[in-house]
Amino acid sequence: MGTDIYTAVDTYVDGLFGGDDPVLRGALERSAAAGLPAIHVSAGLGRFLHVLALACGARRILEIGTLGGYSTIWLARALPPDGALITLEAEPRHAAVATENVAQADLADRVEVRVGRALDLLDELGREGAGPFDMVFIDADKPPYTEYLHAALRLARPGTLIVADNVVREGKVALGSTDDEAVAGVQRFNAAVAADPRVAAAVVQQVGVKGHDGMAIAVVRDSQPPS
Ligand code: SAH
Ligand code: DHB
Ligand code: MG
């Protein structure tokens, strides 16, 4: 994204709050060395997720899409000592890097990395009677985002916070129908979350070191009408 004003503001904010500490930097270095794509959230958005987890008093967090565990560490650091985070990852190579990064962050006692297709693992969590989760972060492949939302709702309680990354995609979501499966997937998700009476939701667009994108933030309502 170069040295535009948005990058300058991210740098400014990281200067005020602290960006990546040595543990997070180490996680990114190990991820890069292992050849993982650099599609993790920015430091500013990692901090934002951390603050949201604290705001909802999260003790149980579910993450869909681990990569090298960068967002995992930001989220898990908001947990109390007896809290737990389960993160779902399809690529064994990504999961192995994440497991090492979580251990280096001293969070292995709170974080479980599960390897498999997220939709299968979400079904498995349902069968196990896992949850309810206090917070769910959706950040895996984009075409099934709506199915991830519905799975998250099955593992939620009134008050659960559901956050989804990448729902703006450089503004492409606003430009109508598209052949891009990722954009189409988040368009379908945005329409679903906006119309679902089980949640109160908003979409927040964001600019910064990762360009122009956004997150959807939804709170599960007290009374859940049937879907
Ligand atoms: N949350 C991470 C970034 C996740 S990138 C962070 O901000 O640090 C998306 C991840 O989802 C990738 O590691 C990719 O392998 C994984 N993924 C893609 N499709 C998946 C699927 N169907 N099930 C589980 N994980 C999937
Ligand atoms: C992509 C995925 C992400 O989760 C992200 O934050 C940025 C990019 C991608 O698949 O291109
Ligand atoms: Mg993302």
PDB file of C-alpha atoms and ligand atoms in Angstrom:
ATOM      1  CA  MET A   1       0.000   0.000   0.000  1.00  0.00           C
ATOM      2  CA  GLY A   2       3.062   2.264  -0.011  1.00  0.00           C
ATOM      3  CA  THR A   3       3.485   5.403   2.031  1.00  0.00           C
ATOM      4  CA  ASP A   4       0.092   7.016   1.739  1.00  0.00           C
ATOM      5  CA  ILE A   5      -1.734   8.891   4.464  1.00  0.00           C
ATOM      6  CA  TYR A   6      -3.549   5.749   5.637  1.00  0.00           C
ATOM      7  CA  THR A   7      -0.276   3.934   6.246  1.00  0.00           C
ATOM      8  CA  ALA A   8       1.049   7.034   8.025  1.00  0.00           C
ATOM      9  CA  VAL A   9      -1.944   7.006  10.380  1.00  0.00           C
ATOM     10  CA  ASP A  10      -1.479   3.293  11.157  1.00  0.00           C
ATOM     11  CA  THR A  11       2.181   4.049  11.923  1.00  0.00           C
ATOM     12  CA  TYR A  12       1.152   7.002  14.090  1.00  0.00           C
ATOM     13  CA  VAL A  13      -1.399   4.948  16.028  1.00  0.00           C
ATOM     14  CA  ASP A  14       1.043   2.040  16.449  1.00  0.00           C
ATOM     15  CA  GLY A  15       3.513   4.613  17.799  1.00  0.00           C
ATOM     16  CA  LEU A  16       1.008   5.699  20.423  1.00  0.00           C
ATOM     17  CA  PHE A  17      -0.358   2.313  21.476  1.00  0.00           C
ATOM     18  CA  GLY A  18       2.517   0.056  20.517  1.00  0.00           C
ATOM     19  CA  GLY A  19       2.227  -2.042  17.389  1.00  0.00           C
ATOM     20  CA  ASP A  20       3.756  -5.486  17.343  1.00  0.00           C
ATOM     21  CA  ASP A  21       5.712  -6.436  20.440  1.00  0.00           C
ATOM     22  CA  PRO A  22       8.606  -8.938  20.128  1.00  0.00           C
ATOM     23  CA  VAL A  23       6.262 -11.935  20.513  1.00  0.00           C
ATOM     24  CA  LEU A  24       3.929 -10.805  17.717  1.00  0.00           C
ATOM     25  CA  ARG A  25       6.910  -9.839  15.554  1.00  0.00           C
ATOM     26  CA  GLY A  26       8.366 -13.294  16.126  1.00  0.00           C
ATOM     27  CA  ALA A  27       5.047 -14.862  15.083  1.00  0.00           C
ATOM     28  CA  LEU A  28       5.061 -12.871  11.832  1.00  0.00           C
ATOM     29  CA  GLU A  29       8.721 -13.716  11.190  1.00  0.00           C
ATOM     30  CA  ARG A  30       8.119 -17.446  11.658  1.00  0.00           C
ATOM     31  CA  SER A  31       5.026 -17.201   9.431  1.00  0.00           C
ATOM     32  CA  ALA A  32       6.980 -15.446   6.669  1.00  0.00           C
ATOM     33  CA  ALA A  33       9.897 -17.870   6.977  1.00  0.00           C
ATOM     34  CA  ALA A  34       7.468 -20.786   6.545  1.00  0.00           C
ATOM     35  CA  GLY A  35       6.099 -19.175   3.385  1.00  0.00           C
ATOM     36  CA  LEU A  36       2.649 -18.307   4.739  1.00  0.00           C
ATOM     37  CA  PRO A  37       0.853 -15.475   2.884  1.00  0.00           C
ATOM     38  CA  ALA A  38       0.925 -12.119   4.724  1.00  0.00           C
ATOM     39  CA  ILE A  39      -2.871 -11.830   4.967  1.00  0.00           C
ATOM     40  CA  HIS A  40      -3.097 -11.556   8.758  1.00  0.00           C
ATOM     41  CA  VAL A  41      -4.922  -8.600  10.298  1.00  0.00           C
ATOM     42  CA  SER A  42      -2.885  -5.432  10.854  1.00  0.00           C
ATOM     43  CA  ALA A  43      -1.508  -4.595  14.299  1.00  0.00           C
ATOM     44  CA  GLY A  44      -4.188  -1.923  14.679  1.00  0.00           C
ATOM     45  CA  LEU A  45      -6.974  -4.365  13.867  1.00  0.00           C
ATOM     46  CA  GLY A  46      -5.411  -7.051  16.045  1.00  0.00           C
ATOM     47  CA  ARG A  47      -5.561  -4.550  18.896  1.00  0.00           C
ATOM     48  CA  PHE A  48      -9.158  -3.748  17.929  1.00  0.00           C
ATOM     49  CA  LEU A  49     -10.081  -7.455  18.200  1.00  0.00           C
ATOM     50  CA  HIS A  50      -8.314  -7.607  21.572  1.00  0.00           C
ATOM     51  CA  VAL A  51     -10.325  -4.635  22.852  1.00  0.00           C
ATOM     52  CA  LEU A  52     -13.583  -6.143  21.565  1.00  0.00           C
ATOM     53  CA  ALA A  53     -12.809  -9.429  23.345  1.00  0.00           C
ATOM     54  CA  LEU A  54     -12.182  -7.524  26.579  1.00  0.00           C
ATOM     55  CA  ALA A  55     -15.328  -5.425  26.083  1.00  0.00           C
ATOM     56  CA  CYS A  56     -17.509  -8.520  25.867  1.00  0.00           C
ATOM     57  CA  GLY A  57     -15.694 -10.207  28.761  1.00  0.00           C
ATOM     58  CA  ALA A  58     -14.876 -13.147  26.518  1.00  0.00           C
ATOM     59  CA  ARG A  59     -13.919 -16.390  28.268  1.00  0.00           C
ATOM     60  CA  ARG A  60     -14.532 -18.657  25.278  1.00  0.00           C
ATOM     61  CA  ILE A  61     -13.537 -17.520  21.806  1.00  0.00           C
ATOM     62  CA  LEU A  62     -13.933 -19.305  18.472  1.00  0.00           C
ATOM     63  CA  GLU A  63     -11.799 -18.301  15.492  1.00  0.00           C
ATOM     64  CA  ILE A  64     -12.435 -19.541  11.940  1.00  0.00           C
ATOM     65  CA  GLY A  65      -9.200 -19.175   9.913  1.00  0.00           C
ATOM     66  CA  THR A  66      -5.953 -19.332  11.902  1.00  0.00           C
ATOM     67  CA  LEU A  67      -3.114 -18.819   9.393  1.00  0.00           C
ATOM     68  CA  GLY A  68       0.009 -18.374  11.592  1.00  0.00           C
ATOM     69  CA  GLY A  69      -1.955 -17.472  14.704  1.00  0.00           C
ATOM     70  CA  TYR A  70      -1.342 -13.720  14.645  1.00  0.00           C
ATOM     71  CA  SER A  71      -4.968 -12.693  15.283  1.00  0.00           C
ATOM     72  CA  THR A  72      -5.220 -15.734  17.571  1.00  0.00           C
ATOM     73  CA  ILE A  73      -2.569 -14.247  19.867  1.00  0.00           C
ATOM     74  CA  TRP A  74      -4.256 -10.823  19.969  1.00  0.00           C
ATOM     75  CA  LEU A  75      -7.568 -12.486  20.871  1.00  0.00           C
ATOM     76  CA  ALA A  76      -6.204 -15.042  23.346  1.00  0.00           C
ATOM     77  CA  ARG A  77      -4.344 -12.320  25.239  1.00  0.00           C
ATOM     78  CA  ALA A  78      -7.747 -10.925  26.206  1.00  0.00           C
ATOM     79  CA  LEU A  79      -8.752 -14.188  27.912  1.00  0.00           C
ATOM     80  CA  PRO A  80      -8.600 -14.730  31.662  1.00  0.00           C
ATOM     81  CA  PRO A  81      -6.205 -17.503  32.791  1.00  0.00           C
ATOM     82  CA  ASP A  82      -9.002 -20.107  32.698  1.00  0.00           C
ATOM     83  CA  GLY A  83     -10.334 -18.893  29.335  1.00  0.00           C
ATOM     84  CA  ALA A  84     -10.144 -20.850  26.101  1.00  0.00           C
ATOM     85  CA  LEU A  85      -9.868 -20.168  22.387  1.00  0.00           C
ATOM     86  CA  ILE A  86     -10.483 -22.739  19.652  1.00  0.00           C
ATOM     87  CA  THR A  87      -9.172 -21.827  16.205  1.00  0.00           C
ATOM     88  CA  LEU A  88      -9.955 -23.713  12.982  1.00  0.00           C
ATOM     89  CA  GLU A  89      -7.487 -24.117  10.106  1.00  0.00           C
ATOM     90  CA  ALA A  90      -7.632 -26.232   6.947  1.00  0.00           C
ATOM     91  CA  GLU A  91      -3.911 -26.194   6.117  1.00  0.00           C
ATOM     92  CA  PRO A  92      -1.807 -28.448   8.382  1.00  0.00           C
ATOM     93  CA  ARG A  93       1.265 -26.347   7.538  1.00  0.00           C
ATOM     94  CA  HIS A  94      -0.447 -23.150   8.733  1.00  0.00           C
ATOM     95  CA  ALA A  95      -1.723 -24.911  11.854  1.00  0.00           C
ATOM     96  CA  ALA A  96       1.792 -26.140  12.711  1.00  0.00           C
ATOM     97  CA  VAL A  97       3.221 -22.612  12.476  1.00  0.00           C
ATOM     98  CA  ALA A  98       0.328 -21.267  14.538  1.00  0.00           C
ATOM     99  CA  THR A  99       0.813 -23.909  17.220  1.00  0.00           C
ATOM    100  CA  GLU A 100       4.474 -22.919  17.537  1.00  0.00           C
ATOM    101  CA  ASN A 101       3.606 -19.199  17.598  1.00  0.00           C
ATOM    102  CA  VAL A 102       0.963 -19.715  20.276  1.00  0.00           C
ATOM    103  CA  ALA A 103       3.459 -21.686  22.388  1.00  0.00           C
ATOM    104  CA  GLN A 104       6.056 -18.915  22.001  1.00  0.00           C
ATOM    105  CA  ALA A 105       3.386 -16.460  23.198  1.00  0.00           C
ATOM    106  CA  ASP A 106       2.840 -18.574  26.341  1.00  0.00           C
ATOM    107  CA  LEU A 107      -0.766 -19.183  25.356  1.00  0.00           C
ATOM    108  CA  ALA A 108      -0.667 -22.929  24.663  1.00  0.00           C
ATOM    109  CA  ASP A 109      -2.744 -23.609  27.785  1.00  0.00           C
ATOM    110  CA  ARG A 110      -5.575 -21.434  26.445  1.00  0.00           C
ATOM    111  CA  VAL A 111      -5.511 -22.098  22.697  1.00  0.00           C
ATOM    112  CA  GLU A 112      -6.493 -25.216  20.734  1.00  0.00           C
ATOM    113  CA  VAL A 113      -5.702 -25.303  17.007  1.00  0.00           C
ATOM    114  CA  ARG A 114      -7.995 -27.728  15.152  1.00  0.00           C
ATOM    115  CA  VAL A 115      -7.057 -28.850  11.658  1.00  0.00           C
ATOM    116  CA  GLY A 116      -9.697 -29.495   9.032  1.00  0.00           C
ATOM    117  CA  ARG A 117     -12.347 -27.887   6.819  1.00  0.00           C
ATOM    118  CA  ALA A 118     -14.029 -25.256   8.955  1.00  0.00           C
ATOM    119  CA  LEU A 119     -17.570 -26.389   8.092  1.00  0.00           C
ATOM    120  CA  ASP A 120     -16.725 -29.948   9.212  1.00  0.00           C
ATOM    121  CA  LEU A 121     -15.043 -28.737  12.396  1.00  0.00           C
ATOM    122  CA  LEU A 122     -18.004 -26.470  13.189  1.00  0.00           C
ATOM    123  CA  ASP A 123     -20.345 -29.463  12.867  1.00  0.00           C
ATOM    124  CA  GLU A 124     -17.991 -31.416  15.113  1.00  0.00           C
ATOM    125  CA  LEU A 125     -18.081 -28.631  17.732  1.00  0.00           C
ATOM    126  CA  GLY A 126     -21.880 -28.750  17.614  1.00  0.00           C
ATOM    127  CA  ARG A 127     -21.928 -32.514  18.116  1.00  0.00           C
ATOM    128  CA  GLU A 128     -19.528 -32.160  21.054  1.00  0.00           C
ATOM    129  CA  GLY A 129     -21.835 -29.628  22.672  1.00  0.00           C
ATOM    130  CA  ALA A 130     -19.016 -27.061  22.608  1.00  0.00           C
ATOM    131  CA  GLY A 131     -19.849 -23.484  23.399  1.00  0.00           C
ATOM    132  CA  PRO A 132     -21.622 -21.274  23.789  1.00  0.00           C
ATOM    133  CA  PHE A 133     -18.817 -19.000  22.679  1.00  0.00           C
ATOM    134  CA  ASP A 134     -18.708 -15.403  23.894  1.00  0.00           C
ATOM    135  CA  MET A 135     -16.997 -14.189  20.725  1.00  0.00           C
ATOM    136  CA  VAL A 136     -16.528 -15.624  17.228  1.00  0.00           C
ATOM    137  CA  PHE A 137     -14.044 -14.244  14.687  1.00  0.00           C
ATOM    138  CA  ILE A 138     -14.729 -15.273  11.077  1.00  0.00           C
ATOM    139  CA  ASP A 139     -11.641 -14.916   8.836  1.00  0.00           C
ATOM    140  CA  ALA A 140     -11.290 -18.040   6.636  1.00  0.00           C
ATOM    141  CA  ASP A 141     -12.233 -18.520   2.951  1.00  0.00           C
ATOM    142  CA  LYS A 142     -14.855 -16.017   1.831  1.00  0.00           C
ATOM    143  CA  PRO A 143     -17.398 -18.008  -0.276  1.00  0.00           C
ATOM    144  CA  PRO A 144     -18.908 -19.823   2.758  1.00  0.00           C
ATOM    145  CA  TYR A 145     -18.982 -16.749   5.065  1.00  0.00           C
ATOM    146  CA  THR A 146     -22.790 -16.990   5.341  1.00  0.00           C
ATOM    147  CA  GLU A 147     -22.537 -20.651   6.383  1.00  0.00           C
ATOM    148  CA  TYR A 148     -19.899 -19.638   8.965  1.00  0.00           C
ATOM    149  CA  LEU A 149     -22.326 -17.035  10.313  1.00  0.00           C
ATOM    150  CA  HIS A 150     -25.068 -19.613  10.665  1.00  0.00           C
ATOM    151  CA  ALA A 151     -22.707 -22.077  12.339  1.00  0.00           C
ATOM    152  CA  ALA A 152     -21.528 -19.335  14.699  1.00  0.00           C
ATOM    153  CA  LEU A 153     -25.156 -18.634  15.628  1.00  0.00           C
ATOM    154  CA  ARG A 154     -25.667 -22.311  16.501  1.00  0.00           C
ATOM    155  CA  LEU A 155     -22.675 -22.060  18.876  1.00  0.00           C
ATOM    156  CA  ALA A 156     -23.723 -18.721  20.390  1.00  0.00           C
ATOM    157  CA  ARG A 157     -25.819 -17.336  23.230  1.00  0.00           C
ATOM    158  CA  PRO A 158     -27.631 -14.013  23.579  1.00  0.00           C
ATOM    159  CA  GLY A 159     -24.874 -11.407  23.779  1.00  0.00           C
ATOM    160  CA  THR A 160     -22.283 -13.332  21.770  1.00  0.00           C
ATOM    161  CA  LEU A 161     -20.179 -11.019  19.604  1.00  0.00           C
ATOM    162  CA  ILE A 162     -19.587 -12.200  16.036  1.00  0.00           C
ATOM    163  CA  VAL A 163     -16.920 -10.358  14.034  1.00  0.00           C
ATOM    164  CA  ALA A 164     -16.143 -11.027  10.360  1.00  0.00           C
ATOM    165  CA  ASP A 165     -13.037  -9.718   8.568  1.00  0.00           C
ATOM    166  CA  ASN A 166     -12.753  -8.619   4.926  1.00  0.00           C
ATOM    167  CA  VAL A 167     -16.361  -7.684   4.232  1.00  0.00           C
ATOM    168  CA  VAL A 168     -15.527  -4.603   2.111  1.00  0.00           C
ATOM    169  CA  ARG A 169     -12.771  -5.902  -0.218  1.00  0.00           C
ATOM    170  CA  GLU A 170     -11.483  -2.558  -1.544  1.00  0.00           C
ATOM    171  CA  GLY A 171     -15.075  -1.410  -1.966  1.00  0.00           C
ATOM    172  CA  LYS A 172     -15.831  -4.133  -4.519  1.00  0.00           C
ATOM    173  CA  VAL A 173     -18.803  -5.261  -2.407  1.00  0.00           C
ATOM    174  CA  ALA A 174     -20.582  -2.028  -3.362  1.00  0.00           C
ATOM    175  CA  LEU A 175     -20.214  -2.477  -7.120  1.00  0.00           C
ATOM    176  CA  GLY A 176     -22.959  -5.018  -7.770  1.00  0.00           C
ATOM    177  CA  SER A 177     -22.787  -8.558  -9.061  1.00  0.00           C
ATOM    178  CA  THR A 178     -19.365  -9.992  -9.740  1.00  0.00           C
ATOM    179  CA  ASP A 179     -17.518 -13.113 -10.921  1.00  0.00           C
ATOM    180  CA  ASP A 180     -15.124 -12.811  -7.956  1.00  0.00           C
ATOM    181  CA  GLU A 181     -16.220 -15.637  -5.640  1.00  0.00           C
ATOM    182  CA  ALA A 182     -14.682 -13.993  -2.588  1.00  0.00           C
ATOM    183  CA  VAL A 183     -16.508 -10.709  -3.210  1.00  0.00           C
ATOM    184  CA  ALA A 184     -19.758 -12.544  -3.984  1.00  0.00           C
ATOM    185  CA  GLY A 185     -19.336 -14.550  -0.771  1.00  0.00           C
ATOM    186  CA  VAL A 186     -19.006 -11.467   1.407  1.00  0.00           C
ATOM    187  CA  GLN A 187     -21.855  -9.714  -0.435  1.00  0.00           C
ATOM    188  CA  ARG A 188     -24.066 -12.696   0.431  1.00  0.00           C
ATOM    189  CA  PHE A 189     -22.765 -12.609   4.023  1.00  0.00           C
ATOM    190  CA  ASN A 190     -23.400  -8.863   4.379  1.00  0.00           C
ATOM    191  CA  ALA A 191     -26.971  -9.246   3.119  1.00  0.00           C
ATOM    192  CA  ALA A 192     -27.528 -12.195   5.463  1.00  0.00           C
ATOM    193  CA  VAL A 193     -26.167 -10.491   8.570  1.00  0.00           C
ATOM    194  CA  ALA A 194     -28.079  -7.286   7.797  1.00  0.00           C
ATOM    195  CA  ALA A 195     -31.386  -9.135   7.407  1.00  0.00           C
ATOM    196  CA  ASP A 196     -31.039 -11.678  10.217  1.00  0.00           C
ATOM    197  CA  PRO A 197     -33.391 -10.821  13.104  1.00  0.00           C
ATOM    198  CA  ARG A 198     -31.226 -12.895  15.465  1.00  0.00           C
ATOM    199  CA  VAL A 199     -28.482 -10.246  15.453  1.00  0.00           C
ATOM    200  CA  ALA A 200     -27.936  -6.509  15.665  1.00  0.00           C
ATOM    201  CA  ALA A 201     -25.091  -5.802  13.267  1.00  0.00           C
ATOM    202  CA  ALA A 202     -23.037  -3.099  11.598  1.00  0.00           C
ATOM    203  CA  VAL A 203     -20.369  -2.975   8.897  1.00  0.00           C
ATOM    204  CA  VAL A 204     -17.370  -0.729   9.528  1.00  0.00           C
ATOM    205  CA  GLN A 205     -15.075   0.087   6.611  1.00  0.00           C
ATOM    206  CA  GLN A 206     -11.401   0.484   7.365  1.00  0.00           C
ATOM    207  CA  VAL A 207      -8.300   1.821   5.664  1.00  0.00           C
ATOM    208  CA  GLY A 208      -4.673   1.356   6.662  1.00  0.00           C
ATOM    209  CA  VAL A 209      -1.569  -0.662   5.923  1.00  0.00           C
ATOM    210  CA  LYS A 210      -3.719  -3.442   4.430  1.00  0.00           C
ATOM    211  CA  GLY A 211      -5.599  -1.081   2.130  1.00  0.00           C
ATOM    212  CA  HIS A 212      -9.379  -0.629   2.123  1.00  0.00           C
ATOM    213  CA  ASP A 213     -11.474  -3.326   3.746  1.00  0.00           C
ATOM    214  CA  GLY A 214     -13.833  -3.678   6.684  1.00  0.00           C
ATOM    215  CA  MET A 215     -15.279  -5.779   9.453  1.00  0.00           C
ATOM    216  CA  ALA A 216     -18.843  -6.728  10.269  1.00  0.00           C
ATOM    217  CA  ILE A 217     -19.720  -6.731  13.956  1.00  0.00           C
ATOM    218  CA  ALA A 218     -22.858  -8.478  15.176  1.00  0.00           C
ATOM    219  CA  VAL A 219     -24.325  -9.072  18.619  1.00  0.00           C
ATOM    220  CA  VAL A 220     -26.707 -11.982  19.111  1.00  0.00           C
ATOM    221  CA  ARG A 221     -30.028 -10.687  20.416  1.00  0.00           C
ATOM    222  CA  ASP A 222     -31.795 -11.862  23.549  1.00  0.00           C
ATOM    223  CA  SER A 223     -34.590 -13.625  21.765  1.00  0.00           C
ATOM    224  CA  GLN A 224     -33.714 -15.729  18.759  1.00  0.00           C
ATOM    225  CA  PRO A 225     -36.579 -16.295  16.355  1.00  0.00           C
ATOM    226  CA  PRO A 226     -36.189 -19.542  14.364  1.00  0.00           C
ATOM    227  CA  SER A 227     -34.090 -19.183  11.205  1.00  0.00           C
TER     228      SER A 227
HETATM  229  N1  SAH B   1      -7.009 -14.857  11.156  1.00  0.00           N
HETATM  230  C1  SAH B   1      -5.666 -14.832  10.571  1.00  0.00           C
HETATM  231  C2  SAH B   1      -5.718 -14.824   9.065  1.00  0.00           C
HETATM  232  C3  SAH B   1      -6.461 -15.971   8.458  1.00  0.00           C
HETATM  233  S1  SAH B   1      -6.144 -16.115   6.704  1.00  0.00           S
HETATM  234  C4  SAH B   1      -4.922 -13.588  11.080  1.00  0.00           C
HETATM  235  O1  SAH B   1      -5.486 -12.485  10.939  1.00  0.00           O
HETATM  236  O2  SAH B   1      -3.819 -13.707  11.591  1.00  0.00           O
HETATM  237  C5  SAH B   1      -7.300 -17.355   6.297  1.00  0.00           C
HETATM  238  C6  SAH B   1      -6.931 -18.761   6.754  1.00  0.00           C
HETATM  239  O3  SAH B   1      -8.078 -19.573   6.558  1.00  0.00           O
HETATM  240  C7  SAH B   1      -5.793 -19.394   5.961  1.00  0.00           C
HETATM  241  O4  SAH B   1      -4.809 -19.903   6.822  1.00  0.00           O
HETATM  242  C8  SAH B   1      -6.464 -20.537   5.212  1.00  0.00           C
HETATM  243  O5  SAH B   1      -5.653 -21.700   5.070  1.00  0.00           O
HETATM  244  C9  SAH B   1      -7.643 -20.840   6.104  1.00  0.00           C
HETATM  245  N2  SAH B   1      -8.757 -21.475   5.396  1.00  0.00           N
HETATM  246  C10 SAH B   1      -9.150 -21.272   4.126  1.00  0.00           C
HETATM  247  N3  SAH B   1     -10.211 -22.036   3.844  1.00  0.00           N
HETATM  248  C11 SAH B   1     -10.500 -22.739   4.964  1.00  0.00           C
HETATM  249  C12 SAH B   1     -11.491 -23.698   5.305  1.00  0.00           C
HETATM  250  N4  SAH B   1     -12.434 -24.086   4.443  1.00  0.00           N
HETATM  251  N5  SAH B   1     -11.492 -24.197   6.554  1.00  0.00           N
HETATM  252  C13 SAH B   1     -10.567 -23.798   7.457  1.00  0.00           C
HETATM  253  N6  SAH B   1      -9.614 -22.903   7.188  1.00  0.00           N
HETATM  254  C14 SAH B   1      -9.573 -22.370   5.963  1.00  0.00           C
HETATM  255  C1  DHB B   2      -7.301 -12.519   2.082  1.00  0.00           C
HETATM  256  C2  DHB B   2      -7.835 -13.134   3.195  1.00  0.00           C
HETATM  257  C3  DHB B   2      -7.910 -12.450   4.385  1.00  0.00           C
HETATM  258  O1  DHB B   2      -8.437 -13.006   5.494  1.00  0.00           O
HETATM  259  C4  DHB B   2      -7.420 -11.158   4.487  1.00  0.00           C
HETATM  260  O2  DHB B   2      -7.523 -10.522   5.682  1.00  0.00           O
HETATM  261  C5  DHB B   2      -6.876 -10.547   3.383  1.00  0.00           C
HETATM  262  C6  DHB B   2      -6.813 -11.230   2.174  1.00  0.00           C
HETATM  263  C7  DHB B   2      -7.242 -13.244   0.801  1.00  0.00           C
HETATM  264  O3  DHB B   2      -7.610 -14.434   0.780  1.00  0.00           O
HETATM  265  O4  DHB B   2      -6.834 -12.661  -0.177  1.00  0.00           O
HETATM  266 MG    MG B   3      -8.832 -11.533   6.989  1.00  0.00          MG
END
